[in-house]
């Protein structure tokens, strides 16, 4: 059993299911920069490693307008409709 904690409010825990992870990565991979400082540096390095190790994938880059708010609905819809995987970068 896996326990996931939501740091936004522990007084009322939310039950969540962990999404099953596939055995392989293929297709389109979204790299989402949440716009924190140096997040793009992390994603640049990650993109290079992914292309080196998984030459058959396509990588699409996205950025949130600000880290202080959730991604806009249109951005989330674009990412969901165009990609098979999403990697979100947090950095400082």
PDB file of C-alpha atoms in Angstrom:
ATOM      1  CA  UNK A   1       0.000   0.000   0.000  1.00  0.00           C
ATOM      2  CA  UNK A   2       1.253   3.472  -0.904  1.00  0.00           C
ATOM      3  CA  UNK A   3       0.322   6.547   1.143  1.00  0.00           C
ATOM      4  CA  UNK A   4       0.321   9.908  -0.635  1.00  0.00           C
ATOM      5  CA  UNK A   5       0.246  13.045   1.479  1.00  0.00           C
ATOM      6  CA  UNK A   6      -1.170  16.296   0.157  1.00  0.00           C
ATOM      7  CA  UNK A   7       0.885  19.146   1.663  1.00  0.00           C
ATOM      8  CA  UNK A   8      -1.853  21.730   1.090  1.00  0.00           C
ATOM      9  CA  UNK A   9      -4.122  20.645   3.957  1.00  0.00           C
ATOM     10  CA  UNK A  10      -3.490  17.598   6.125  1.00  0.00           C
ATOM     11  CA  UNK A  11      -6.557  18.200   8.298  1.00  0.00           C
ATOM     12  CA  UNK A  12      -8.734  16.672   5.588  1.00  0.00           C
ATOM     13  CA  UNK A  13      -6.708  13.982   3.775  1.00  0.00           C
ATOM     14  CA  UNK A  14      -7.715  13.265   0.198  1.00  0.00           C
ATOM     15  CA  UNK A  15      -7.688   9.677  -1.008  1.00  0.00           C
ATOM     16  CA  UNK A  16      -5.843   9.286  -4.297  1.00  0.00           C
ATOM     17  CA  UNK A  17      -4.850   6.343  -6.422  1.00  0.00           C
ATOM     18  CA  UNK A  18      -1.340   6.075  -7.821  1.00  0.00           C
ATOM     19  CA  UNK A  19      -1.470   5.906 -11.615  1.00  0.00           C
ATOM     20  CA  UNK A  20      -0.021   2.631 -12.903  1.00  0.00           C
ATOM     21  CA  UNK A  21       3.350   3.181 -14.560  1.00  0.00           C
ATOM     22  CA  UNK A  22       4.114   1.567 -17.931  1.00  0.00           C
ATOM     23  CA  UNK A  23       7.171  -0.632 -18.367  1.00  0.00           C
ATOM     24  CA  UNK A  24       8.544   1.446 -21.243  1.00  0.00           C
ATOM     25  CA  UNK A  25       8.519   5.057 -22.395  1.00  0.00           C
ATOM     26  CA  UNK A  26       7.559   5.709 -26.007  1.00  0.00           C
ATOM     27  CA  UNK A  27       5.719   8.282 -28.069  1.00  0.00           C
ATOM     28  CA  UNK A  28       5.534  11.930 -27.045  1.00  0.00           C
ATOM     29  CA  UNK A  29       6.992  13.172 -23.774  1.00  0.00           C
ATOM     30  CA  UNK A  30       6.015  16.590 -22.391  1.00  0.00           C
ATOM     31  CA  UNK A  31       8.568  18.477 -20.317  1.00  0.00           C
ATOM     32  CA  UNK A  32       6.725  21.093 -18.251  1.00  0.00           C
ATOM     33  CA  UNK A  33       8.715  23.959 -16.756  1.00  0.00           C
ATOM     34  CA  UNK A  34       6.696  25.401 -13.875  1.00  0.00           C
ATOM     35  CA  UNK A  35       8.698  28.655 -14.198  1.00  0.00           C
ATOM     36  CA  UNK A  36      10.766  28.391 -11.038  1.00  0.00           C
ATOM     37  CA  UNK A  37      14.364  29.592 -11.343  1.00  0.00           C
ATOM     38  CA  UNK A  38      16.672  27.077 -13.076  1.00  0.00           C
ATOM     39  CA  UNK A  39      13.840  24.690 -13.942  1.00  0.00           C
ATOM     40  CA  UNK A  40      14.795  25.123 -17.592  1.00  0.00           C
ATOM     41  CA  UNK A  41      18.374  24.050 -16.755  1.00  0.00           C
ATOM     42  CA  UNK A  42      17.080  20.829 -15.229  1.00  0.00           C
ATOM     43  CA  UNK A  43      14.804  20.193 -18.213  1.00  0.00           C
ATOM     44  CA  UNK A  44      17.580  20.922 -20.732  1.00  0.00           C
ATOM     45  CA  UNK A  45      19.745  18.236 -19.119  1.00  0.00           C
ATOM     46  CA  UNK A  46      16.842  15.824 -18.785  1.00  0.00           C
ATOM     47  CA  UNK A  47      15.897  16.329 -22.436  1.00  0.00           C
ATOM     48  CA  UNK A  48      19.466  15.525 -23.529  1.00  0.00           C
ATOM     49  CA  UNK A  49      19.508  12.359 -21.393  1.00  0.00           C
ATOM     50  CA  UNK A  50      16.107  11.209 -22.655  1.00  0.00           C
ATOM     51  CA  UNK A  51      17.084  11.709 -26.290  1.00  0.00           C
ATOM     52  CA  UNK A  52      20.331   9.814 -25.703  1.00  0.00           C
ATOM     53  CA  UNK A  53      18.700   6.871 -23.933  1.00  0.00           C
ATOM     54  CA  UNK A  54      15.331   6.760 -25.741  1.00  0.00           C
ATOM     55  CA  UNK A  55      16.007   7.817 -29.339  1.00  0.00           C
ATOM     56  CA  UNK A  56      12.489   6.927 -30.536  1.00  0.00           C
ATOM     57  CA  UNK A  57      10.628   9.467 -28.409  1.00  0.00           C
ATOM     58  CA  UNK A  58       9.507  12.974 -29.331  1.00  0.00           C
ATOM     59  CA  UNK A  59       9.933  15.684 -26.718  1.00  0.00           C
ATOM     60  CA  UNK A  60       7.614  18.671 -26.422  1.00  0.00           C
ATOM     61  CA  UNK A  61       8.515  21.586 -24.130  1.00  0.00           C
ATOM     62  CA  UNK A  62       5.951  23.638 -22.214  1.00  0.00           C
ATOM     63  CA  UNK A  63       6.100  26.344 -19.540  1.00  0.00           C
ATOM     64  CA  UNK A  64       3.590  27.633 -17.041  1.00  0.00           C
ATOM     65  CA  UNK A  65       3.196  31.426 -16.964  1.00  0.00           C
ATOM     66  CA  UNK A  66       3.984  31.420 -13.224  1.00  0.00           C
ATOM     67  CA  UNK A  67       4.816  28.848 -10.574  1.00  0.00           C
ATOM     68  CA  UNK A  68       2.431  30.557  -8.139  1.00  0.00           C
ATOM     69  CA  UNK A  69      -0.742  29.329  -9.863  1.00  0.00           C
ATOM     70  CA  UNK A  70      -1.927  26.088 -11.451  1.00  0.00           C
ATOM     71  CA  UNK A  71      -1.323  25.665 -15.160  1.00  0.00           C
ATOM     72  CA  UNK A  72      -4.061  27.282 -17.267  1.00  0.00           C
ATOM     73  CA  UNK A  73      -6.764  24.927 -18.517  1.00  0.00           C
ATOM     74  CA  UNK A  74      -5.741  25.448 -22.151  1.00  0.00           C
ATOM     75  CA  UNK A  75      -2.129  24.495 -21.397  1.00  0.00           C
ATOM     76  CA  UNK A  76      -3.185  21.371 -19.511  1.00  0.00           C
ATOM     77  CA  UNK A  77      -5.524  20.371 -22.333  1.00  0.00           C
ATOM     78  CA  UNK A  78      -2.770  20.875 -24.922  1.00  0.00           C
ATOM     79  CA  UNK A  79      -0.324  18.772 -22.926  1.00  0.00           C
ATOM     80  CA  UNK A  80      -2.879  16.005 -22.333  1.00  0.00           C
ATOM     81  CA  UNK A  81      -3.991  15.815 -25.962  1.00  0.00           C
ATOM     82  CA  UNK A  82      -0.495  15.843 -27.487  1.00  0.00           C
ATOM     83  CA  UNK A  83       1.584  13.660 -25.153  1.00  0.00           C
ATOM     84  CA  UNK A  84       1.839  10.194 -23.671  1.00  0.00           C
ATOM     85  CA  UNK A  85       3.991  11.182 -20.662  1.00  0.00           C
ATOM     86  CA  UNK A  86       4.581  14.353 -18.652  1.00  0.00           C
ATOM     87  CA  UNK A  87       7.639  15.301 -16.607  1.00  0.00           C
ATOM     88  CA  UNK A  88       7.275  18.428 -14.489  1.00  0.00           C
ATOM     89  CA  UNK A  89      10.385  20.318 -13.354  1.00  0.00           C
ATOM     90  CA  UNK A  90      10.814  21.929  -9.971  1.00  0.00           C
ATOM     91  CA  UNK A  91      14.057  23.733  -9.299  1.00  0.00           C
ATOM     92  CA  UNK A  92      15.580  26.701  -7.483  1.00  0.00           C
TER      93      UNK A  92
END
